mmCIF file of C-alpha atoms in Angstrom:
data_model
loop_
_atom_site.group_PDB
_atom_site.id
_atom_site.type_symbol
_atom_site.label_atom_id
_atom_site.label_comp_id
_atom_site.label_asym_id
_atom_site.label_seq_id
_atom_site.Cartn_x
_atom_site.Cartn_y
_atom_site.Cartn_z
ATOM 1 C CA PHE A 846 0.000 0.000 0.000
ATOM 2 C CA THR A 847 0.943 3.614 -0.339
ATOM 3 C CA SER A 848 3.854 4.788 1.722
ATOM 4 C CA PHE A 849 2.096 7.493 3.723
ATOM 5 C CA LEU A 850 0.521 4.876 5.964
ATOM 6 C CA HIS A 851 3.929 3.546 6.935
ATOM 7 C CA LEU A 852 5.194 6.801 8.355
ATOM 8 C CA PRO A 853 7.503 6.119 11.270
ATOM 9 C CA GLY A 854 6.220 7.407 14.597
ATOM 10 C CA THR A 855 7.895 10.780 14.220
ATOM 11 C CA SER A 856 7.243 13.217 17.010
ATOM 12 C CA GLU A 857 6.026 16.699 16.135
ATOM 13 C CA GLU A 858 9.342 18.485 16.634
ATOM 14 C CA VAL A 859 11.145 16.349 14.080
ATOM 15 C CA ALA A 860 8.249 16.047 11.643
ATOM 16 C CA PRO A 861 9.820 16.715 8.246
ATOM 17 C CA PRO A 862 8.689 19.949 6.607
ATOM 18 C CA LEU A 863 6.260 19.082 3.849
ATOM 19 C CA GLN A 864 7.880 19.948 0.542
ATOM 20 C CA GLN A 865 4.779 21.114 -1.184
ATOM 21 C CA SER A 866 2.501 24.080 -1.419
ATOM 22 C CA PHE A 867 -1.087 23.452 -0.526
ATOM 23 C CA MET A 868 -4.027 24.354 -2.719
ATOM 24 C CA ILE A 869 -7.796 24.510 -2.582
ATOM 25 C CA PRO A 870 -9.029 21.237 -4.146
ATOM 26 C CA LYS A 871 -11.100 21.575 -7.289
ATOM 27 C CA LYS A 872 -13.124 19.487 -9.714
ATOM 28 C CA GLU A 873 -11.152 17.865 -12.539
ATOM 29 C CA ILE A 874 -13.580 15.237 -13.846
ATOM 30 C CA ASN A 875 -15.894 17.199 -16.125
ATOM 31 C CA MET A 876 -16.919 14.624 -18.695
ATOM 32 C CA VAL A 877 -17.141 10.868 -18.920
ATOM 33 C CA SER A 878 -13.882 10.688 -20.888
ATOM 34 C CA ASP A 879 -12.055 12.210 -17.882
ATOM 35 C CA MET A 880 -12.760 9.066 -15.862
ATOM 36 C CA ALA A 881 -9.607 7.430 -17.263
ATOM 37 C CA LYS A 882 -7.591 10.298 -15.774
ATOM 38 C CA TRP A 883 -9.142 9.597 -12.360
ATOM 39 C CA LYS A 884 -8.355 5.871 -12.454
ATOM 40 C CA ARG A 885 -4.695 6.600 -13.299
ATOM 41 C CA SER A 886 -4.374 9.363 -10.716
ATOM 42 C CA GLN A 887 -2.294 9.451 -7.559
ATOM 43 C CA ALA A 888 -5.533 10.388 -5.776
ATOM 44 C CA TYR A 889 -7.234 7.139 -6.815
ATOM 45 C CA ALA A 890 -4.213 5.029 -5.817
ATOM 46 C CA ASP A 891 -3.940 6.747 -2.432
ATOM 47 C CA TYR A 892 -7.675 6.663 -1.770
ATOM 48 C CA MET A 893 -7.989 2.972 -2.621
ATOM 49 C CA GLY A 894 -4.789 2.160 -0.712
ATOM 50 C CA PHE A 895 -6.256 3.893 2.321
ATOM 51 C CA ILE A 896 -9.587 2.018 2.114
ATOM 52 C CA LEU A 897 -7.799 -1.344 1.760
ATOM 53 C CA THR A 898 -5.286 -0.633 4.547
ATOM 54 C CA LEU A 899 -8.168 0.081 6.927
ATOM 55 C CA ASN A 900 -9.962 -3.017 5.618
ATOM 56 C CA GLU A 901 -6.999 -5.126 6.787
ATOM 57 C CA GLY A 902 -6.651 -3.126 10.006
ATOM 58 C CA VAL A 903 -10.138 -4.030 11.291
ATOM 59 C CA ARG A 904 -10.183 -7.607 10.066
ATOM 60 C CA GLY A 905 -11.682 -9.915 12.699
ATOM 61 C CA LYS A 906 -11.950 -7.094 15.283
ATOM 62 C CA LYS A 907 -15.040 -5.996 17.235
ATOM 63 C CA LEU A 908 -16.071 -2.353 17.615
ATOM 64 C CA THR A 909 -15.859 -2.905 21.351
ATOM 65 C CA CYS A 910 -12.301 -4.275 21.433
ATOM 66 C CA GLU A 911 -9.330 -2.396 22.935
ATOM 67 C CA TYR A 912 -7.320 -0.088 20.678
ATOM 68 C CA LYS A 913 -5.132 2.975 20.940
ATOM 69 C CA VAL A 914 -6.900 6.355 20.916
ATOM 70 C CA SER A 915 -4.515 9.199 20.098
ATOM 71 C CA GLU A 916 -5.093 12.896 20.690
ATOM 72 C CA PRO A 917 -5.959 13.665 17.026
ATOM 73 C CA ILE A 918 -8.593 10.896 17.160
ATOM 74 C CA GLU A 919 -10.129 12.484 20.281
ATOM 75 C CA LYS A 920 -10.139 15.857 18.515
ATOM 76 C CA LEU A 921 -11.864 14.407 15.447
ATOM 77 C CA VAL A 922 -14.562 12.902 17.647
ATOM 78 C CA ALA A 923 -14.994 16.303 19.327
ATOM 79 C CA LEU A 924 -15.363 17.882 15.864
ATOM 80 C CA LEU A 925 -18.100 15.385 14.980
ATOM 81 C CA ASN A 926 -19.790 15.993 18.340
ATOM 82 C CA THR A 927 -19.947 19.680 17.414
ATOM 83 C CA LEU A 928 -21.703 18.849 14.120
ATOM 84 C CA ASP A 929 -24.123 16.676 16.094
ATOM 85 C CA ARG A 930 -24.850 19.491 18.556
ATOM 86 C CA TRP A 931 -25.589 21.864 15.659
ATOM 87 C CA ILE A 932 -28.326 19.467 14.484
ATOM 88 C CA ASP A 933 -30.012 19.818 17.894
ATOM 89 C CA GLU A 934 -29.688 23.599 17.595
ATOM 90 C CA THR A 935 -31.249 23.602 14.091
ATOM 91 C CA PRO A 936 -34.619 21.851 14.270
ATOM 92 C CA PRO A 937 -36.455 20.992 11.028
ATOM 93 C CA VAL A 938 -38.840 23.668 9.764
ATOM 94 C CA ASP A 939 -42.506 23.245 8.829
ATOM 95 C CA GLN A 940 -42.767 22.871 5.079
ATOM 96 C CA PRO A 941 -45.183 21.280 2.617
ATOM 97 C CA SER A 942 -42.791 18.675 1.152
ATOM 98 C CA ARG A 943 -41.978 15.688 3.341
ATOM 99 C CA PHE A 944 -38.403 15.238 2.161
ATOM 100 C CA GLY A 945 -35.444 17.581 2.007
ATOM 101 C CA ASN A 946 -36.104 19.814 4.995
ATOM 102 C CA LYS A 947 -34.741 23.296 4.329
ATOM 103 C CA ALA A 948 -33.322 23.601 7.846
ATOM 104 C CA PHE A 949 -30.466 21.457 6.518
ATOM 105 C CA ARG A 950 -29.287 24.518 4.577
ATOM 106 C CA THR A 951 -29.037 26.503 7.777
ATOM 107 C CA TRP A 952 -27.076 23.691 9.422
ATOM 108 C CA TYR A 953 -24.817 23.404 6.370
ATOM 109 C CA ALA A 954 -24.176 27.165 6.202
ATOM 110 C CA LYS A 955 -22.739 26.935 9.706
ATOM 111 C CA LEU A 956 -20.361 24.146 8.692
ATOM 112 C CA ASP A 957 -19.400 26.031 5.549
ATOM 113 C CA GLN A 958 -18.466 29.011 7.681
ATOM 114 C CA GLU A 959 -16.686 27.121 10.469
ATOM 115 C CA ALA A 960 -15.032 24.194 8.618
ATOM 116 C CA GLU A 961 -11.512 25.661 8.509
ATOM 117 C CA LYS A 962 -11.630 26.558 12.202
ATOM 118 C CA LEU A 963 -12.866 23.065 13.053
ATOM 119 C CA VAL A 964 -10.088 21.443 11.022
ATOM 120 C CA ALA A 965 -7.513 23.755 12.627
ATOM 121 C CA THR A 966 -8.425 22.234 16.013
ATOM 122 C CA VAL A 967 -7.232 18.827 14.759
ATOM 123 C CA ILE A 968 -4.054 19.919 12.947
ATOM 124 C CA PRO A 969 -0.858 20.920 14.809
ATOM 125 C CA LYS A 970 0.362 24.527 14.444
ATOM 126 C CA HIS A 971 3.234 23.750 12.070
ATOM 127 C CA LEU A 972 0.736 22.274 9.595
ATOM 128 C CA ALA A 973 -1.784 25.110 9.879
ATOM 129 C CA ASP A 974 -1.480 26.025 6.192
ATOM 130 C CA THR A 975 -2.997 22.652 5.228
ATOM 131 C CA ALA A 976 -6.325 23.477 6.921
ATOM 132 C CA PRO A 977 -8.006 25.232 3.943
ATOM 133 C CA GLU A 978 -7.212 22.268 1.671
ATOM 134 C CA VAL A 979 -8.270 19.574 4.137
ATOM 135 C CA ALA A 980 -11.435 21.470 5.176
ATOM 136 C CA VAL A 981 -12.836 21.210 1.634
ATOM 137 C CA TYR A 982 -13.220 17.428 2.056
ATOM 138 C CA LEU A 983 -15.003 17.876 5.378
ATOM 139 C CA LYS A 984 -17.493 20.299 3.792
ATOM 140 C CA GLU A 985 -18.097 17.869 0.921
ATOM 141 C CA SER A 986 -18.728 14.941 3.273
ATOM 142 C CA VAL A 987 -22.114 15.834 4.762
ATOM 143 C CA GLY A 988 -24.426 16.054 1.744
ATOM 144 C CA ASN A 989 -25.460 18.637 -0.821
ATOM 145 C CA SER A 990 -27.145 21.759 0.518
ATOM 146 C CA THR A 991 -28.919 22.629 -2.739
ATOM 147 C CA ARG A 992 -30.490 19.226 -3.330
ATOM 148 C CA ILE A 993 -30.576 18.267 0.370
ATOM 149 C CA ASP A 994 -29.317 14.823 -0.516
ATOM 150 C CA TYR A 995 -26.546 12.505 0.651
ATOM 151 C CA GLY A 996 -24.826 9.536 -0.952
ATOM 152 C CA THR A 997 -21.647 7.531 -1.451
ATOM 153 C CA GLY A 998 -19.824 10.478 -3.039
ATOM 154 C CA HIS A 999 -20.220 12.422 0.217
ATOM 155 C CA GLU A 1000 -19.093 9.386 2.177
ATOM 156 C CA ALA A 1001 -16.014 9.173 -0.093
ATOM 157 C CA ALA A 1002 -15.216 12.814 0.710
ATOM 158 C CA PHE A 1003 -15.092 11.930 4.420
ATOM 159 C CA ALA A 1004 -12.736 9.017 3.715
ATOM 160 C CA ALA A 1005 -10.652 11.441 1.597
ATOM 161 C CA PHE A 1006 -10.637 13.888 4.541
ATOM 162 C CA LEU A 1007 -9.202 11.156 6.796
ATOM 163 C CA CYS A 1008 -6.772 10.086 4.075
ATOM 164 C CA CYS A 1009 -5.447 13.678 3.867
ATOM 165 C CA LEU A 1010 -4.931 13.722 7.640
ATOM 166 C CA CYS A 1011 -2.823 10.566 7.220
ATOM 167 C CA LYS A 1012 -0.842 12.107 4.390
ATOM 168 C CA ILE A 1013 0.144 15.132 6.465
ATOM 169 C CA GLY A 1014 1.041 12.849 9.386
ATOM 170 C CA VAL A 1015 -1.734 13.876 11.806
ATOM 171 C CA LEU A 1016 -3.105 10.316 11.785
ATOM 172 C CA ARG A 1017 -0.640 7.435 11.855
ATOM 173 C CA VAL A 1018 -0.408 3.760 11.161
ATOM 174 C CA ASP A 1019 -1.303 2.782 14.739
ATOM 175 C CA ASP A 1020 -4.494 4.873 14.526
ATOM 176 C CA GLN A 1021 -6.043 2.472 12.006
ATOM 177 C CA MET A 1022 -8.600 0.818 14.256
ATOM 178 C CA ALA A 1023 -9.572 4.100 15.901
ATOM 179 C CA ILE A 1024 -10.022 5.735 12.473
ATOM 180 C CA VAL A 1025 -12.714 3.183 11.609
ATOM 181 C CA PHE A 1026 -14.201 2.310 14.999
ATOM 182 C CA LYS A 1027 -14.134 5.699 16.666
ATOM 183 C CA VAL A 1028 -14.031 8.403 14.001
ATOM 184 C CA PHE A 1029 -15.792 6.817 11.025
ATOM 185 C CA ASN A 1030 -18.360 5.191 13.287
ATOM 186 C CA ARG A 1031 -19.137 8.547 14.934
ATOM 187 C CA TYR A 1032 -19.381 10.091 11.455
ATOM 188 C CA LEU A 1033 -21.977 7.434 10.540
ATOM 189 C CA GLU A 1034 -24.026 8.253 13.633
ATOM 190 C CA VAL A 1035 -24.036 11.953 12.767
ATOM 191 C CA MET A 1036 -24.942 11.230 9.114
ATOM 192 C CA ARG A 1037 -27.820 8.979 10.192
ATOM 193 C CA LYS A 1038 -29.076 11.760 12.436
ATOM 194 C CA LEU A 1039 -28.853 14.246 9.533
ATOM 195 C CA GLN A 1040 -30.667 11.828 7.219
ATOM 196 C CA LYS A 1041 -33.453 11.294 9.765
ATOM 197 C CA THR A 1042 -33.780 14.867 11.028
ATOM 198 C CA TYR A 1043 -33.831 16.593 7.647
ATOM 199 C CA ARG A 1044 -35.315 13.667 5.683
ATOM 200 C CA MET A 1045 -32.467 13.821 3.195
ATOM 201 C CA GLU A 1046 -32.881 12.258 -0.239
ATOM 202 C CA PRO A 1047 -30.465 9.527 -1.344
ATOM 203 C CA ALA A 1048 -28.044 11.010 -3.878
ATOM 204 C CA GLY A 1049 -28.287 9.153 -7.180
ATOM 205 C CA SER A 1050 -30.042 6.213 -5.573
ATOM 206 C CA GLN A 1051 -30.326 3.063 -7.646
ATOM 207 C CA GLY A 1052 -33.465 2.231 -5.685
ATOM 208 C CA VAL A 1053 -33.624 -1.348 -4.503
ATOM 209 C CA TRP A 1054 -30.725 -2.276 -6.791
ATOM 210 C CA GLY A 1055 -28.179 -0.272 -4.850
ATOM 211 C CA LEU A 1056 -26.560 -1.734 -1.764
ATOM 212 C CA ASP A 1057 -27.924 0.963 0.546
ATOM 213 C CA ASP A 1058 -29.483 4.393 0.074
ATOM 214 C CA PHE A 1059 -26.672 6.270 1.780
ATOM 215 C CA GLN A 1060 -23.518 4.357 2.739
ATOM 216 C CA PHE A 1061 -21.092 1.806 1.325
ATOM 217 C CA LEU A 1062 -17.824 1.791 3.294
ATOM 218 C CA PRO A 1063 -19.232 0.430 6.571
ATOM 219 C CA PHE A 1064 -20.389 -2.646 4.665
ATOM 220 C CA ILE A 1065 -16.833 -3.202 3.377
ATOM 221 C CA TRP A 1066 -15.091 -2.627 6.706
ATOM 222 C CA GLY A 1067 -17.973 -4.252 8.577
ATOM 223 C CA SER A 1068 -17.702 -7.452 6.542
ATOM 224 C CA SER A 1069 -13.937 -7.506 7.225
ATOM 225 C CA GLN A 1070 -14.668 -7.355 10.962
ATOM 226 C CA LEU A 1071 -16.703 -10.553 10.601
ATOM 227 C CA ILE A 1072 -14.098 -12.578 8.687
ATOM 228 C CA ASP A 1073 -13.446 -15.907 10.492
ATOM 229 C CA HIS A 1074 -16.139 -15.245 13.093
ATOM 230 C CA PRO A 1075 -16.727 -18.576 14.878
ATOM 231 C CA ASN A 1076 -20.521 -18.609 14.445
ATOM 232 C CA LEU A 1077 -21.868 -15.560 12.596
ATOM 233 C CA GLU A 1078 -22.205 -16.299 8.893
ATOM 234 C CA PRO A 1079 -23.487 -14.024 6.120
ATOM 235 C CA ARG A 1080 -26.868 -15.812 6.177
ATOM 236 C CA HIS A 1081 -27.360 -14.649 9.772
ATOM 237 C CA PHE A 1082 -27.470 -10.909 9.126
ATOM 238 C CA VAL A 1083 -31.060 -11.099 7.860
ATOM 239 C CA ASP A 1084 -32.073 -12.590 11.232
ATOM 240 C CA GLU A 1085 -33.503 -9.863 13.451
ATOM 241 C CA LYS A 1086 -32.449 -11.576 16.690
ATOM 242 C CA VAL A 1087 -28.813 -11.901 15.544
ATOM 243 C CA VAL A 1088 -28.746 -8.232 14.535
ATOM 244 C CA ASN A 1089 -30.239 -7.066 17.837
ATOM 245 C CA GLU A 1090 -27.749 -9.095 19.869
ATOM 246 C CA ASN A 1091 -24.590 -8.220 17.917
ATOM 247 C CA HIS A 1092 -24.972 -4.800 16.301
ATOM 248 C CA LYS A 1093 -22.897 -3.008 18.955
ATOM 249 C CA ASP A 1094 -19.886 -5.146 18.024
ATOM 250 C CA PHE A 1095 -20.165 -5.083 14.241
ATOM 251 C CA MET A 1096 -20.560 -2.132 11.890
ATOM 252 C CA PHE A 1097 -22.216 -4.279 9.220
ATOM 253 C CA LEU A 1098 -25.033 -5.277 11.580
ATOM 254 C CA GLU A 1099 -25.414 -1.673 12.768
ATOM 255 C CA CYS A 1100 -26.065 -0.742 9.117
ATOM 256 C CA ILE A 1101 -28.651 -3.508 8.774
ATOM 257 C CA LEU A 1102 -30.373 -2.319 11.956
ATOM 258 C CA PHE A 1103 -30.589 1.224 10.605
ATOM 259 C CA ILE A 1104 -32.079 0.004 7.303
ATOM 260 C CA THR A 1105 -34.744 -2.035 9.100
ATOM 261 C CA GLU A 1106 -35.609 0.981 11.287
ATOM 262 C CA MET A 1107 -36.000 3.204 8.231
ATOM 263 C CA LYS A 1108 -37.759 0.825 5.834
ATOM 264 C CA THR A 1109 -40.909 -1.235 5.985
ATOM 265 C CA GLY A 1110 -41.817 -4.450 4.232
ATOM 266 C CA PRO A 1111 -39.853 -7.631 3.532
ATOM 267 C CA PHE A 1112 -36.059 -7.231 3.631
ATOM 268 C CA ALA A 1113 -35.677 -9.105 0.322
ATOM 269 C CA GLU A 1114 -37.801 -6.425 -1.370
ATOM 270 C CA HIS A 1115 -36.418 -3.179 0.061
ATOM 271 C CA SER A 1116 -32.771 -4.338 0.149
ATOM 272 C CA ASN A 1117 -32.450 -6.810 -2.677
ATOM 273 C CA GLN A 1118 -28.663 -6.545 -3.095
ATOM 274 C CA LEU A 1119 -28.025 -7.179 0.591
ATOM 275 C CA TRP A 1120 -30.476 -10.074 0.526
ATOM 276 C CA ASN A 1121 -28.436 -11.606 -2.295
ATOM 277 C CA ILE A 1122 -25.215 -11.045 -0.352
ATOM 278 C CA SER A 1123 -26.633 -13.015 2.606
ATOM 279 C CA ALA A 1124 -26.404 -16.105 0.382
ATOM 280 C CA VAL A 1125 -22.611 -15.766 -0.076
ATOM 281 C CA PRO A 1126 -20.901 -18.574 1.879
ATOM 282 C CA SER A 1127 -18.157 -16.650 3.716
ATOM 283 C CA TRP A 1128 -17.420 -13.163 5.011
ATOM 284 C CA SER A 1129 -14.116 -13.010 3.142
ATOM 285 C CA LYS A 1130 -16.010 -13.654 -0.121
ATOM 286 C CA VAL A 1131 -18.527 -10.953 0.877
ATOM 287 C CA ASN A 1132 -15.651 -8.568 1.626
ATOM 288 C CA GLN A 1133 -13.898 -9.194 -1.712
ATOM 289 C CA GLY A 1134 -17.185 -8.885 -3.603
ATOM 290 C CA LEU A 1135 -18.038 -5.588 -1.901
ATOM 291 C CA ILE A 1136 -14.620 -4.115 -2.738
ATOM 292 C CA ARG A 1137 -15.188 -5.014 -6.407
ATOM 293 C CA MET A 1138 -18.708 -3.613 -6.271
ATOM 294 C CA TYR A 1139 -17.502 -0.401 -4.600
ATOM 295 C CA LYS A 1140 -15.019 0.226 -7.412
ATOM 296 C CA ALA A 1141 -17.603 -0.538 -10.100
ATOM 297 C CA GLU A 1142 -20.694 1.124 -8.606
ATOM 298 C CA CYS A 1143 -19.159 4.125 -6.849
ATOM 299 C CA LEU A 1144 -15.583 4.919 -7.844
ATOM 300 C CA GLU A 1145 -16.035 4.193 -11.531
ATOM 301 C CA LYS A 1146 -19.367 5.976 -11.934
ATOM 302 C CA PHE A 1147 -19.166 9.440 -13.467
ATOM 303 C CA PRO A 1148 -22.203 10.855 -11.582
ATOM 304 C CA VAL A 1149 -20.391 10.101 -8.289
ATOM 305 C CA ILE A 1150 -16.805 11.025 -9.204
ATOM 306 C CA GLN A 1151 -17.574 14.221 -11.119
ATOM 307 C CA HIS A 1152 -17.970 15.902 -7.703
ATOM 308 C CA PHE A 1153 -14.646 14.659 -6.292
ATOM 309 C CA LYS A 1154 -12.059 17.390 -5.707
ATOM 310 C CA PHE A 1155 -8.315 17.217 -6.268
ATOM 311 C CA GLY A 1156 -5.562 19.232 -4.614
ATOM 312 C CA SER A 1157 -1.943 18.788 -3.558
ATOM 313 C CA LEU A 1158 -2.688 15.945 -1.130
ATOM 314 C CA LEU A 1159 -4.947 13.978 -3.466
ATOM 315 C CA PRO A 1160 -3.573 14.969 -6.879
ATOM 316 C CA ILE A 1161 -5.103 14.295 -10.278
ATOM 317 C CA GLN A 1162 -1.582 13.677 -11.674
ATOM 318 C CA PRO A 1163 -0.880 10.100 -12.784
ATOM 319 C CA VAL A 1164 0.725 7.716 -10.269
ATOM 320 C CA THR A 1165 4.469 8.160 -10.137
ATOM 321 C CA SER A 1166 5.928 4.735 -9.446
#
């Protein structure tokens, strides 16, 4: 995997000066033919390397297990707690349409205004000039304020945000489990609250043919957590009792619980793809299949990637190796 995740445990004083100038990330994928540029880019290699490194890092581990929690991890959780508090301070407004509550725009405007300050709380002083670049990914990760929708492209922006924090050395290799179990899991909770509170629309939903209306990554990392589990098999996740008893330990089951809370009717009808996945014999097969599906259905789809932004940390330039 990419070298930035194998940074030695350098302390702040001796952190090497970053030999690059930072920039505000911008869109580079403007037409379908640009997709080839994305797949060859350093950004794609780093992003995918990051997703797969974390996939290995949480393999066979429960959400409730012991792991190191560094100061930057604590600060990221505090940042997400702030976003959560803002939801409480911005109740939905009365409006004729059921979906897409306009109060989301008020909530978003606050994030838009405060994002750089929030990011600055996580980044050490000597890296302060990276904040404007990194903050762009945070702003992109919570949904679209015009359409009041949320989807896998927004989720990818949050993973890109965390990837950037690894690239500048704020997060390190021994933070892997905390990145997924503490930070990403808290992010999911806040996104679910946004989706519920403001009745957000799924962005570019494929209806029942998509995996889920809103998320993808917790299914990948969540299936990795379940690899080699002594008694939970893929066929069990459609069993309500199993989900209720184990969801606090496994991200995948937490996702299933949320779907069943939000949707009515038979599981096989409202979540056809997941129903099919429950027939796969092993979690490692599920995990491999989901990684392939993620590349095909999210990362290689123009409607998703056209919104992705590229800067100095996640560059559009072709891989140099």
